[in-house]
Amino acid sequence: MDLNAILSQGFELLKQGELERCARLCQSIPVRYRNKSGVLFLQARLLERQNQPIEARKIMERLVAASPANPQFQLSLGRVLKAEGSPDSAEDHIRQALRLEPNLAEAQYLLGRLLLSSAREEEAVVIAQQLVQGVPSFAEGWELLAAAQQRGGHLGAALDTCRKGCEQCPRHPRLRYALGQLLRENCDFELAVSAYQEAEQLGLKIPELYQNCAEALGDSGNQSKALAVISRGLALHPQNALLHRLCARLHFEAKANGDPVQKIWESALADKTNTELWQTLIELLDRLGRANDVEAALDEIPTTAEDSSPGLCILRAKHLSQSGRMDEALARFEAVLRRYPDDSNVLLSFAMALLEAGDVERAIKMCDSILSRNPYDQLALAYLGVGLRLMRDSREAWLFDYERMISVLEVPVPAGYDGRRQFYTALSETLTRMHHAKSHPLEQTVRGGTQTNGFLFRHPDPILAQLEKQLKTVIADTVSRFPEIPKHPFWRTPRAHVTPEDIRFSGAWSVRLMAQGFHTNHVHPTGWLSAVLYVALPTLVSDETGAGGCIQFGEPLRELWLDLPPKRLIRPEVGTLVLFPSYMWHGTIPFDSDESRITVAFDVLPIG
């Protein structure tokens, strides 16, 4: 028996992903050979590929104890420890492998990935540079180096690295895809699309490629081609809910012919146990206001599938509530809560229904339960405020100070412009060119208008860079004067001597409202501090009569049917910036004018 030949065959099967054949081969090895290091190593690698890291680790620990100078054993133990969630121990063994064999490319790559996952970008860059210098044909090394540079804030260097990698490895599709991602982040949408298409031609056909390629086409204003790309992706991945969601959104915003949810309907019916598809379909139907279709979709879902998904259970209960069957809705929520007592989405959705039903005290308790685990959950804070206001509880004033927490500021005009009018006219023209959609976004709060993507300040246009600089300066000065109140969800963090460099946006976008356009009342779940800058306004909004086009604070979702009017109304002016807590309810009042109302909105991440 040629054991070496068998082991060679086994490792080749692993490389090809033939795990079952490799397992049968291992079982065929005579018992007398099974304690040999080569056989144990093959078994450990097989267990690792079968997602059994604990069993793989036990074997690798035996091998390392017996042969500590074997770099492959050290590397493999490091890999399974990483998979098992022990990064520090994993790093020790990977570094030991590199001490034994300094140019071991796989160890360099794994160490770089581990460093990157622990936010040690500079160290990852050093390791990745060594890797690509030593083995320039190792495509994953270039991808690693570009990712480390990008996460370290060096997008230009990452793009250069990706381009060099593509030259060294011209047939590697993942590198082309990575280049597309970086180009899209740099707002070079047409070049990004070309990179995605090259990656697809080289054989990469993952759902994320079609998603990002379609979004890049949409960002460049080519919605018809974006829909064609999504359709191509769905032909390959008909059960991918994210692709279906994007397809429906693009279809709706482009005002394309046909039903925007037809494809997801068909896919859900073809696989009735796919809870993610059903949940996505029902959420989209609800956004479209198609209550009858929501009920029809719910009736198609097998009971076992619905019961296994808290999201579907919530949607069933919400539909009952919206249909006026509140007793049934509350009973359904009680059953869901028993099954998922610690699920924040279940608790929050139940709290909303309880507010509508009038059981305010219990709704408050549910919000408090969420906040006991996550004190800064913006949605839970928003609904807690509604409950406290209904109960006339003094905590509401502590959470929502509509005078002190809302700042109305003037943004200075950058140098090089002859006054406010010239700057904001130029800014308005730039932003208008970025609004490509023909309808309001399907899953946002805008009605009667359009919205750009959430990466406004990534665009290389100089006027946007000037605006970002001015905004950060004004916000830093304002935040520096915020009070410090420990444990307060808004005033909680010490902010003395805040600099513009401390201000980081989690998202920024532009909204263009037309006649009768408005924002429904909402909050920003992923923010801390939110803001809106007024760039262009209809003449009637600037008039001091009527409330059309004004921003209002304090009125919750209209769908809750609560008699809670706004607490503060602000009439916008061009060049005015309004800052407020992300958990504070806000919306706009419709206006009647043929002139556009153009704004820039964004969220700021907590400081410190």
Coordinates of C-alpha atoms in Angstrom, one line a residue:
M1 CA 0.0 0.0 0.0
D2 CA 1.4 3.4 -1.0
L3 CA 0.3 5.7 1.9
N4 CA 1.9 8.7 0.4
A5 CA -0.1 8.3 -2.8
I6 CA -3.3 8.0 -0.8
L7 CA -2.5 11.1 1.2
S8 CA -1.7 13.0 -2.0
Q9 CA -5.0 11.9 -3.5
G10 CA -6.8 13.0 -0.3
F11 CA -5.4 16.4 -0.2
E12 CA -6.2 16.9 -3.9
L13 CA -9.8 15.9 -3.2
L14 CA -9.9 18.5 -0.5
K15 CA -8.6 21.1 -2.9
Q16 CA -11.3 20.3 -5.4
G17 CA -14.0 20.4 -2.7
E18 CA -14.8 16.7 -3.0
L19 CA -15.4 16.3 0.8
E20 CA -17.5 13.1 0.6
R21 CA -14.9 11.3 -1.6
C22 CA -12.1 12.4 0.7
A23 CA -14.1 11.1 3.8
R24 CA -14.5 7.7 2.1
L25 CA -10.8 7.7 1.3
C26 CA -9.9 8.3 4.9
Q27 CA -12.2 5.5 6.0
S28 CA -10.5 3.1 3.6
I29 CA -7.1 3.7 5.3
P30 CA -6.2 0.6 7.4
V31 CA -6.4 1.1 11.1
R32 CA -2.7 0.5 11.6
Y33 CA -1.9 3.7 9.7
R34 CA -4.5 6.0 11.2
N35 CA -2.2 7.4 13.9
K36 CA 0.4 8.5 11.5
S37 CA 0.9 12.2 11.3
G38 CA 0.0 12.5 7.6
V39 CA -3.3 10.7 8.1
L40 CA -4.1 12.7 11.2
F41 CA -3.4 15.9 9.3
L42 CA -5.6 14.9 6.4
Q43 CA -8.4 14.0 8.8
A44 CA -8.0 17.4 10.6
R45 CA -8.1 19.3 7.4
L46 CA -11.2 17.3 6.3
L47 CA -13.0 18.1 9.6
E48 CA -12.0 21.8 9.2
R49 CA -13.6 21.8 5.7
Q50 CA -16.7 20.1 7.2
N51 CA -17.1 23.0 9.6
Q52 CA -16.1 20.9 12.6
P53 CA -13.4 23.2 14.1
I54 CA -13.5 21.7 17.6
E55 CA -12.7 18.2 16.4
A56 CA -10.2 19.5 14.0
R57 CA -8.5 21.5 16.8
K58 CA -8.1 18.4 19.0
I59 CA -6.2 16.5 16.3
M60 CA -4.1 19.6 15.4
E61 CA -3.1 20.1 19.0
R62 CA -1.8 16.5 19.1
L63 CA 0.2 17.1 15.9
V64 CA 1.7 20.3 17.1
A65 CA 2.6 18.8 20.5
A66 CA 4.3 16.0 18.7
S67 CA 6.0 18.1 16.0
P68 CA 6.2 21.7 17.1
A69 CA 8.7 22.6 14.4
N70 CA 6.3 21.7 11.6
P71 CA 5.0 25.1 10.1
Q72 CA 2.0 23.5 8.4
F73 CA 0.8 22.0 11.6
Q74 CA 1.2 25.4 13.4
L75 CA -0.6 27.1 10.6
S76 CA -3.5 24.7 10.5
L77 CA -3.9 24.9 14.3
G78 CA -4.0 28.7 13.9
R79 CA -6.6 28.4 11.2
V80 CA -9.0 26.2 13.2
L81 CA -8.5 28.4 16.3
K82 CA -9.5 31.4 14.3
A83 CA -12.6 29.6 13.0
E84 CA -13.4 28.6 16.6
G85 CA -13.3 32.2 17.7
S86 CA -10.0 32.3 19.5
P87 CA -8.1 35.0 17.6
D88 CA -5.3 35.6 20.1
S89 CA -4.3 31.9 20.2
A90 CA -4.7 31.7 16.5
E91 CA -2.3 34.5 16.0
D92 CA 0.3 32.9 18.2
H93 CA 0.4 29.7 16.1
I94 CA 0.3 31.5 12.8
R95 CA 3.2 33.7 13.8
Q96 CA 5.0 30.5 15.0
A97 CA 4.5 29.1 11.5
L98 CA 6.1 32.2 10.0
R99 CA 9.0 32.0 12.3
L100 CA 9.6 28.5 11.1
E101 CA 9.0 29.4 7.5
P102 CA 9.1 33.2 7.0
N103 CA 7.9 33.1 3.4
L104 CA 4.9 30.8 3.9
A105 CA 2.3 32.7 1.8
E106 CA -0.7 31.0 3.2
A107 CA 0.4 31.9 6.8
Q108 CA 1.1 35.5 5.7
Y109 CA -2.4 35.7 4.2
L110 CA -4.1 34.2 7.2
L111 CA -2.3 36.5 9.6
G112 CA -3.2 39.5 7.5
R113 CA -6.9 38.5 7.5
L114 CA -6.8 38.1 11.2
L115 CA -5.2 41.5 11.8
L116 CA -7.7 43.1 9.5
S117 CA -10.6 41.5 11.3
S118 CA -9.3 43.0 14.6
A119 CA -9.0 46.5 13.1
R120 CA -5.1 46.5 13.0
E121 CA -5.0 47.8 9.5
E122 CA -1.4 49.1 9.6
E123 CA 0.0 45.8 10.6
A124 CA -2.1 44.0 8.0
V125 CA -0.7 46.4 5.3
V126 CA 2.9 45.4 6.3
I127 CA 2.1 41.7 6.1
A128 CA 0.2 42.0 2.9
Q129 CA 3.0 44.0 1.3
Q130 CA 5.5 41.3 2.2
L131 CA 3.2 38.7 0.7
V132 CA 2.7 40.4 -2.7
Q133 CA 6.4 41.2 -3.0
G134 CA 7.3 37.5 -2.3
V135 CA 4.6 35.9 -4.3
P136 CA 3.2 38.5 -6.8
S137 CA 1.0 35.8 -8.5
F138 CA -0.9 35.2 -5.2
A139 CA -4.1 37.1 -6.1
E140 CA -5.6 36.9 -2.6
G141 CA -2.5 38.8 -1.3
W142 CA -3.3 41.8 -3.5
E143 CA -6.9 41.7 -2.4
L144 CA -5.9 41.6 1.2
L145 CA -3.5 44.6 0.8
A146 CA -6.1 46.7 -1.0
A147 CA -8.7 45.9 1.7
A148 CA -6.2 46.8 4.5
Q149 CA -5.4 50.1 2.7
Q150 CA -9.1 50.9 2.1
R151 CA -10.0 50.3 5.7
G152 CA -7.1 52.4 6.9
G153 CA -8.6 55.3 4.9
H154 CA -6.3 55.2 1.9
L155 CA -8.7 54.6 -0.9
G156 CA -6.3 55.9 -3.6
A157 CA -3.5 53.5 -2.5
A158 CA -6.1 50.6 -2.4
L159 CA -7.1 51.4 -6.0
D160 CA -3.5 51.4 -7.2
T161 CA -2.9 48.1 -5.4
C162 CA -6.0 46.5 -7.0
R163 CA -4.9 47.7 -10.4
K164 CA -1.4 46.3 -9.9
G165 CA -2.9 43.0 -8.7
C166 CA -5.1 42.8 -11.8
E167 CA -2.0 43.2 -14.0
Q168 CA -0.2 40.5 -12.1
C169 CA -3.2 38.2 -12.0
P170 CA -5.2 39.1 -15.1
R171 CA -7.5 36.0 -15.0
H172 CA -8.5 36.3 -11.3
P173 CA -12.2 37.4 -11.1
R174 CA -12.2 38.3 -7.3
L175 CA -9.6 41.0 -7.9
R176 CA -11.7 42.5 -10.7
Y177 CA -14.7 42.5 -8.3
A178 CA -12.6 44.1 -5.6
L179 CA -11.5 46.8 -8.0
G180 CA -15.2 47.4 -8.9
Q181 CA -16.0 47.8 -5.2
L182 CA -13.3 50.3 -4.7
L183 CA -14.2 52.2 -7.9
R184 CA -17.8 52.4 -6.7
E185 CA -16.7 53.7 -3.3
N186 CA -14.8 56.3 -5.2
C187 CA -18.0 57.2 -7.2
D188 CA -16.3 56.1 -10.5
F189 CA -19.5 54.3 -11.4
E190 CA -18.9 53.6 -15.1
L191 CA -15.4 52.2 -14.4
A192 CA -16.9 50.2 -11.6
V193 CA -19.5 48.6 -13.9
S194 CA -16.7 47.7 -16.3
A195 CA -14.8 46.0 -13.5
Y196 CA -17.8 44.1 -12.4
Q197 CA -18.6 43.0 -15.9
E198 CA -15.0 41.7 -16.4
A199 CA -15.3 39.8 -13.1
E200 CA -18.5 38.2 -14.4
Q201 CA -16.8 37.3 -17.7
L202 CA -14.0 35.6 -15.8
G203 CA -16.5 33.4 -14.1
L204 CA -17.6 35.2 -10.9
K205 CA -21.3 35.0 -10.7
I206 CA -22.1 35.6 -7.0
P207 CA -25.3 37.5 -6.0
E208 CA -23.2 40.4 -4.6
L209 CA -21.7 41.1 -8.0
Y210 CA -25.1 41.6 -9.6
Q211 CA -26.3 43.7 -6.7
N212 CA -23.3 46.0 -6.7
C213 CA -23.2 46.3 -10.5
A214 CA -26.9 47.2 -10.7
E215 CA -26.5 49.8 -7.9
A216 CA -23.5 51.3 -9.7
L217 CA -25.6 51.5 -12.9
G218 CA -28.4 53.1 -11.0
D219 CA -26.0 55.6 -9.4
S220 CA -24.8 56.6 -12.8
G221 CA -28.4 57.2 -14.0
N222 CA -28.8 54.1 -16.2
Q223 CA -31.7 52.4 -14.5
S224 CA -32.8 50.3 -17.5
K225 CA -29.3 48.6 -17.6
A226 CA -29.4 48.2 -13.8
L227 CA -32.7 46.3 -14.1
A228 CA -31.2 44.1 -16.9
V229 CA -28.2 43.2 -14.6
I230 CA -30.5 42.4 -11.7
S231 CA -32.6 40.2 -14.0
R232 CA -29.5 38.3 -15.0
G233 CA -28.5 37.8 -11.4
L234 CA -32.0 36.6 -10.5
A235 CA -31.9 34.1 -13.3
L236 CA -28.9 32.5 -11.6
H237 CA -30.0 33.1 -8.0
P238 CA -33.8 33.1 -8.0
Q239 CA -34.0 32.5 -4.2
N240 CA -31.8 35.5 -3.2
A241 CA -34.0 37.9 -1.3
L242 CA -31.6 40.8 -1.4
L243 CA -31.5 40.7 -5.2
H244 CA -35.3 40.6 -5.3
R245 CA -35.5 43.6 -2.9
L246 CA -33.2 45.6 -5.1
C247 CA -35.0 44.5 -8.3
A248 CA -38.3 45.7 -6.9
R249 CA -36.8 49.0 -5.7
L250 CA -35.2 49.8 -9.1
H251 CA -38.3 48.8 -10.9
F252 CA -40.5 51.0 -8.8
E253 CA -38.1 54.0 -8.9
A254 CA -37.7 53.8 -12.6
K255 CA -41.5 53.6 -13.1
A256 CA -40.9 50.5 -15.3
N257 CA -43.8 48.6 -16.8
G258 CA -45.3 45.7 -14.9
D259 CA -45.5 44.7 -11.3
P260 CA -42.3 45.4 -9.3
V261 CA -42.8 42.4 -7.1
Q262 CA -43.8 39.9 -9.7
K263 CA -40.5 38.1 -9.8
I264 CA -40.3 37.7 -6.0
W265 CA -43.9 36.4 -6.0
E266 CA -42.9 33.7 -8.4
S267 CA -39.8 32.7 -6.5
A268 CA -41.6 32.6 -3.2
L269 CA -44.3 30.4 -4.6
A270 CA -41.6 28.1 -6.1
D271 CA -40.0 27.6 -2.7
K272 CA -42.6 28.1 0.0
T273 CA -40.2 27.3 2.8
N274 CA -37.9 30.2 2.0
T275 CA -38.9 32.5 4.9
E276 CA -36.5 35.3 3.8
L277 CA -38.2 35.5 0.4
W278 CA -41.7 35.7 2.0
Q279 CA -40.6 38.3 4.5
T280 CA -39.1 40.5 1.8
L281 CA -42.2 40.1 -0.4
I282 CA -44.6 41.0 2.4
E283 CA -42.5 44.0 3.5
L284 CA -42.5 45.3 -0.1
L285 CA -46.2 44.7 -0.6
D286 CA -46.8 46.6 2.7
R287 CA -44.7 49.5 1.4
L288 CA -46.8 49.5 -1.8
G289 CA -50.0 49.7 0.3
R290 CA -51.3 46.4 -1.1
A291 CA -53.1 45.1 2.0
N292 CA -55.1 42.5 0.1
D293 CA -51.9 41.1 -1.5
V294 CA -50.3 41.0 1.9
E295 CA -53.1 38.8 3.2
A296 CA -52.9 36.6 0.1
A297 CA -49.1 36.1 0.6
L298 CA -49.5 35.3 4.3
D299 CA -52.1 32.7 3.3
E300 CA -49.6 30.9 1.1
I301 CA -46.9 30.5 3.7
P302 CA -46.8 27.0 5.4
T303 CA -47.4 27.2 9.1
T304 CA -44.1 25.5 10.0
A305 CA -42.2 28.1 7.9
E306 CA -44.0 31.0 9.5
D307 CA -43.5 29.7 13.0
S308 CA -39.8 29.3 12.4
S309 CA -39.4 33.0 11.5
P310 CA -39.9 35.8 14.0
G311 CA -40.0 38.3 11.2
L312 CA -42.9 36.6 9.5
C313 CA -44.7 36.2 12.8
I314 CA -44.4 39.9 13.4
L315 CA -45.7 40.7 9.9
R316 CA -48.7 38.5 10.5
A317 CA -49.5 40.3 13.7
K318 CA -49.0 43.7 12.1
H319 CA -51.3 42.9 9.3
L320 CA -54.0 41.9 11.7
S321 CA -53.5 45.2 13.5
Q322 CA -53.7 47.2 10.3
S323 CA -56.8 45.3 9.3
G324 CA -58.6 46.5 12.4
R325 CA -58.4 43.1 14.1
M326 CA -56.5 44.3 17.2
D327 CA -57.6 41.6 19.6
E328 CA -56.3 38.9 17.2
A329 CA -53.1 41.0 16.6
L330 CA -52.4 41.2 20.3
A331 CA -53.0 37.5 20.8
R332 CA -50.6 36.8 18.0
F333 CA -48.0 39.0 19.5
E334 CA -48.4 37.3 22.9
A335 CA -47.7 33.9 21.2
V336 CA -44.7 35.3 19.3
L337 CA -43.3 36.9 22.5
R338 CA -43.5 33.5 24.3
R339 CA -41.5 32.0 21.5
Y340 CA -39.0 34.8 21.2
P341 CA -38.9 36.7 24.6
D342 CA -35.6 38.4 24.0
D343 CA -36.0 39.4 20.3
S344 CA -35.8 43.2 20.2
N345 CA -37.8 43.4 16.9
V346 CA -40.6 41.4 18.5
L347 CA -40.6 43.6 21.6
L348 CA -40.6 46.8 19.6
S349 CA -43.3 45.7 17.2
F350 CA -45.5 44.5 20.1
A351 CA -44.9 47.9 21.8
M352 CA -46.1 49.7 18.7
A353 CA -49.3 47.6 18.7
L354 CA -49.8 48.2 22.4
L355 CA -49.5 52.0 21.9
E356 CA -52.2 51.9 19.2
A357 CA -54.4 49.6 21.4
G358 CA -54.0 52.0 24.4
D359 CA -52.0 49.7 26.7
V360 CA -49.3 52.4 27.2
E361 CA -47.8 51.1 30.4
R362 CA -46.9 47.7 29.0
A363 CA -45.6 49.4 25.8
I364 CA -43.2 51.4 28.0
K365 CA -42.1 48.3 29.8
M366 CA -41.2 46.6 26.5
C367 CA -39.2 49.6 25.3
D368 CA -37.4 49.7 28.7
S369 CA -36.6 46.0 28.2
I370 CA -34.9 46.7 24.9
L371 CA -33.0 49.6 26.4
S372 CA -31.8 47.6 29.3
R373 CA -29.7 45.6 26.8
N374 CA -29.0 48.4 24.3
P375 CA -29.4 51.8 26.0
Y376 CA -28.9 53.6 22.7
D377 CA -31.5 51.8 20.5
Q378 CA -32.8 54.8 18.6
L379 CA -36.2 53.2 17.7
A380 CA -36.8 52.0 21.3
L381 CA -36.0 55.5 22.5
A382 CA -38.4 57.0 20.0
Y383 CA -41.3 54.8 21.0
L384 CA -40.5 55.1 24.7
G385 CA -40.9 58.8 24.2
V386 CA -44.3 58.3 22.7
G387 CA -45.4 56.2 25.6
L388 CA -44.0 58.6 28.2
R389 CA -45.8 61.6 26.5
L390 CA -49.1 59.7 26.5
M391 CA -48.6 59.0 30.2
R392 CA -47.4 62.6 30.9
D393 CA -44.3 61.1 32.5
S394 CA -41.6 63.6 33.4
R395 CA -39.0 61.3 31.7
E396 CA -40.3 62.4 28.4
A397 CA -39.0 66.0 28.9
W398 CA -35.6 64.5 29.9
L399 CA -35.4 62.5 26.7
F400 CA -36.9 65.1 24.4
D401 CA -36.0 68.8 25.0
Y402 CA -37.3 70.3 21.8
E403 CA -35.6 73.6 22.4
R404 CA -32.1 72.6 23.6
M405 CA -31.7 69.4 21.5
I406 CA -32.6 71.0 18.2
S407 CA -29.9 73.4 16.9
V408 CA -30.7 75.8 14.0
L409 CA -27.4 77.0 12.5
E410 CA -26.1 78.9 9.6
V411 CA -23.5 77.2 7.4
P412 CA -20.9 79.7 6.2
V413 CA -20.2 80.0 2.5
P414 CA -16.8 78.5 1.5
A415 CA -14.1 80.8 0.1
G416 CA -14.3 81.5 -3.6
Y417 CA -18.0 82.2 -3.8
D418 CA -19.6 85.6 -4.1
G419 CA -22.1 85.2 -1.3
R420 CA -24.7 82.6 -0.3
R421 CA -26.8 82.8 -3.4
Q422 CA -24.0 81.9 -5.7
F423 CA -22.8 79.0 -3.6
Y424 CA -26.2 77.4 -3.0
T425 CA -27.3 77.9 -6.6
A426 CA -24.2 76.0 -7.7
L427 CA -24.8 73.3 -5.0
S428 CA -28.4 72.9 -6.1
E429 CA -27.4 72.4 -9.7
T430 CA -24.8 69.8 -8.7
L431 CA -27.3 67.9 -6.6
T432 CA -30.1 68.1 -9.2
R433 CA -27.8 66.2 -11.7
M434 CA -27.5 63.4 -9.1
H435 CA -31.2 62.7 -8.9
H436 CA -31.8 60.0 -11.5
A437 CA -34.9 58.2 -10.2
K438 CA -38.4 58.9 -11.6
S439 CA -40.3 58.1 -8.4
H440 CA -39.8 58.3 -4.6
P441 CA -37.7 55.5 -3.1
L442 CA -39.7 52.5 -2.3
E443 CA -38.3 51.9 1.2
Q444 CA -37.7 55.4 2.5
T445 CA -39.8 58.2 4.0
V446 CA -39.8 60.4 0.9
R447 CA -43.1 61.0 -0.8
G448 CA -43.4 63.1 -4.0
G449 CA -39.7 63.3 -4.6
T450 CA -36.4 61.5 -5.1
Q451 CA -33.4 60.6 -3.0
T452 CA -29.8 59.9 -3.8
N453 CA -27.8 57.0 -2.4
G454 CA -26.3 57.3 1.1
F455 CA -22.7 58.1 0.1
L456 CA -23.1 61.8 -1.0
F457 CA -19.7 62.9 0.3
R458 CA -17.8 60.2 -1.6
H459 CA -18.5 62.0 -4.8
P460 CA -15.4 63.8 -6.1
D461 CA -17.2 67.0 -7.0
P462 CA -15.2 69.9 -5.4
I463 CA -18.3 71.7 -4.2
L464 CA -19.4 68.6 -2.2
A465 CA -15.9 68.4 -0.6
Q466 CA -16.2 72.1 0.3
L467 CA -19.7 71.5 1.8
E468 CA -18.5 68.6 3.8
K469 CA -15.7 70.7 5.3
Q470 CA -18.0 73.5 6.2
L471 CA -20.5 71.2 7.8
K472 CA -17.9 69.4 9.9
T473 CA -16.6 72.7 11.2
V474 CA -20.1 74.0 12.2
I475 CA -21.0 70.7 13.8
A476 CA -17.8 70.4 15.7
D477 CA -18.2 73.8 17.2
T478 CA -21.8 73.1 18.1
V479 CA -21.2 69.7 19.6
S480 CA -18.3 71.1 21.7
R481 CA -20.9 73.2 23.6
F482 CA -23.3 70.3 24.3
P483 CA -23.9 69.6 28.0
E484 CA -22.5 66.4 29.5
I485 CA -25.2 64.3 31.2
P486 CA -24.1 60.8 32.1
K487 CA -26.3 57.9 30.9
H488 CA -28.3 60.3 28.8
P489 CA -28.8 58.7 25.3
F490 CA -28.1 62.0 23.5
W491 CA -25.9 64.1 25.9
R492 CA -24.0 61.1 27.3
T493 CA -20.5 61.5 25.7
P494 CA -17.9 64.1 26.8
R495 CA -17.4 66.4 23.8
A496 CA -15.2 69.3 24.9
H497 CA -12.8 70.5 22.3
V498 CA -14.3 68.5 19.4
T499 CA -12.5 69.1 16.1
P500 CA -13.9 68.8 12.6
E501 CA -11.8 65.6 12.2
D502 CA -13.8 64.0 15.0
I503 CA -17.0 64.4 13.0
R504 CA -17.8 61.2 11.1
F505 CA -20.9 60.7 8.9
S506 CA -22.6 57.3 8.8
G507 CA -24.5 58.3 5.7
A508 CA -25.3 61.4 3.7
W509 CA -27.8 61.9 0.9
S510 CA -29.8 64.5 -1.0
V511 CA -33.6 64.7 -1.2
R512 CA -35.5 66.6 -3.9
L513 CA -39.2 67.2 -3.2
M514 CA -41.6 68.4 -5.8
A515 CA -45.2 69.6 -5.5
Q516 CA -47.1 68.0 -2.6
G517 CA -43.8 66.3 -1.6
F518 CA -43.1 65.5 2.0
H519 CA -41.3 63.2 4.5
T520 CA -43.5 60.9 6.6
N521 CA -42.8 61.1 10.3
H522 CA -39.7 59.0 11.1
V523 CA -36.5 58.6 13.1
H524 CA -33.0 57.5 12.0
P525 CA -32.3 54.1 13.6
T526 CA -28.5 54.0 12.9
G527 CA -27.6 57.6 13.9
W528 CA -26.8 59.5 17.0
L529 CA -27.1 63.1 15.7
S530 CA -29.1 63.7 12.5
A531 CA -29.2 66.9 10.4
V532 CA -30.7 68.5 7.3
L533 CA -29.3 71.4 5.3
Y534 CA -31.6 73.5 3.1
V535 CA -30.1 74.0 -0.3
A536 CA -33.1 75.3 -2.4
L537 CA -36.6 76.2 -1.4
P538 CA -39.8 77.1 -3.2
T539 CA -40.7 80.8 -2.7
L540 CA -43.9 79.9 -0.8
V541 CA -41.8 77.9 1.8
S542 CA -39.8 81.0 2.6
D543 CA -42.9 83.1 3.1
E544 CA -44.0 83.6 6.6
T545 CA -47.5 82.3 6.0
G546 CA -48.6 78.7 6.1
A547 CA -46.7 75.6 7.2
G548 CA -46.1 74.0 3.8
G549 CA -42.5 72.7 3.4
C550 CA -41.7 73.2 7.1
I551 CA -40.0 70.5 9.2
Q552 CA -41.9 69.4 12.3
F553 CA -40.7 67.6 15.4
G554 CA -42.5 65.4 17.9
E555 CA -45.4 63.9 16.0
P556 CA -45.0 60.1 15.8
L557 CA -46.1 57.8 13.0
R558 CA -49.5 58.7 11.7
E559 CA -50.2 54.9 11.4
L560 CA -50.4 54.7 15.2
W561 CA -53.5 56.9 15.2
L562 CA -52.4 58.8 18.3
D563 CA -53.6 62.4 18.9
L564 CA -50.1 63.8 19.5
P565 CA -49.4 67.0 17.5
P566 CA -45.9 68.3 16.7
K567 CA -44.0 70.0 19.5
R568 CA -41.9 72.3 17.3
L569 CA -42.1 73.6 13.8
I570 CA -39.2 75.2 12.0
R571 CA -39.5 77.2 8.8
P572 CA -36.4 76.4 6.6
E573 CA -34.2 78.9 5.0
V574 CA -31.5 78.4 2.3
G575 CA -28.2 77.8 4.1
T576 CA -29.8 76.8 7.4
L577 CA -28.6 73.6 9.1
V578 CA -30.9 71.9 11.6
L579 CA -29.3 69.4 14.0
F580 CA -31.4 67.0 16.3
P581 CA -31.2 63.6 18.0
S582 CA -31.6 60.7 15.7
Y583 CA -34.3 59.2 17.9
M584 CA -36.5 62.4 17.7
W585 CA -39.6 62.1 15.5
H586 CA -39.5 64.4 12.6
G587 CA -41.2 64.9 9.2
T588 CA -42.1 67.6 6.7
I589 CA -45.4 69.2 5.7
P590 CA -46.5 69.0 2.1
F591 CA -46.2 72.1 0.0
D592 CA -47.9 73.2 -3.3
S593 CA -45.4 74.6 -5.7
D594 CA -43.7 73.7 -9.0
E595 CA -40.3 74.7 -7.5
S596 CA -38.1 72.1 -5.9
R597 CA -37.2 71.8 -2.3
I598 CA -33.6 70.4 -2.2
T599 CA -31.9 69.3 1.0
V600 CA -28.8 67.5 2.1
A601 CA -29.4 65.1 5.1
F602 CA -26.9 63.0 7.1
D603 CA -26.3 61.1 10.3
V604 CA -23.3 61.7 12.6
L605 CA -21.7 58.9 14.5
P606 CA -21.2 59.2 18.3
I607 CA -17.9 60.9 19.3
G608 CA -15.4 59.4 21.6

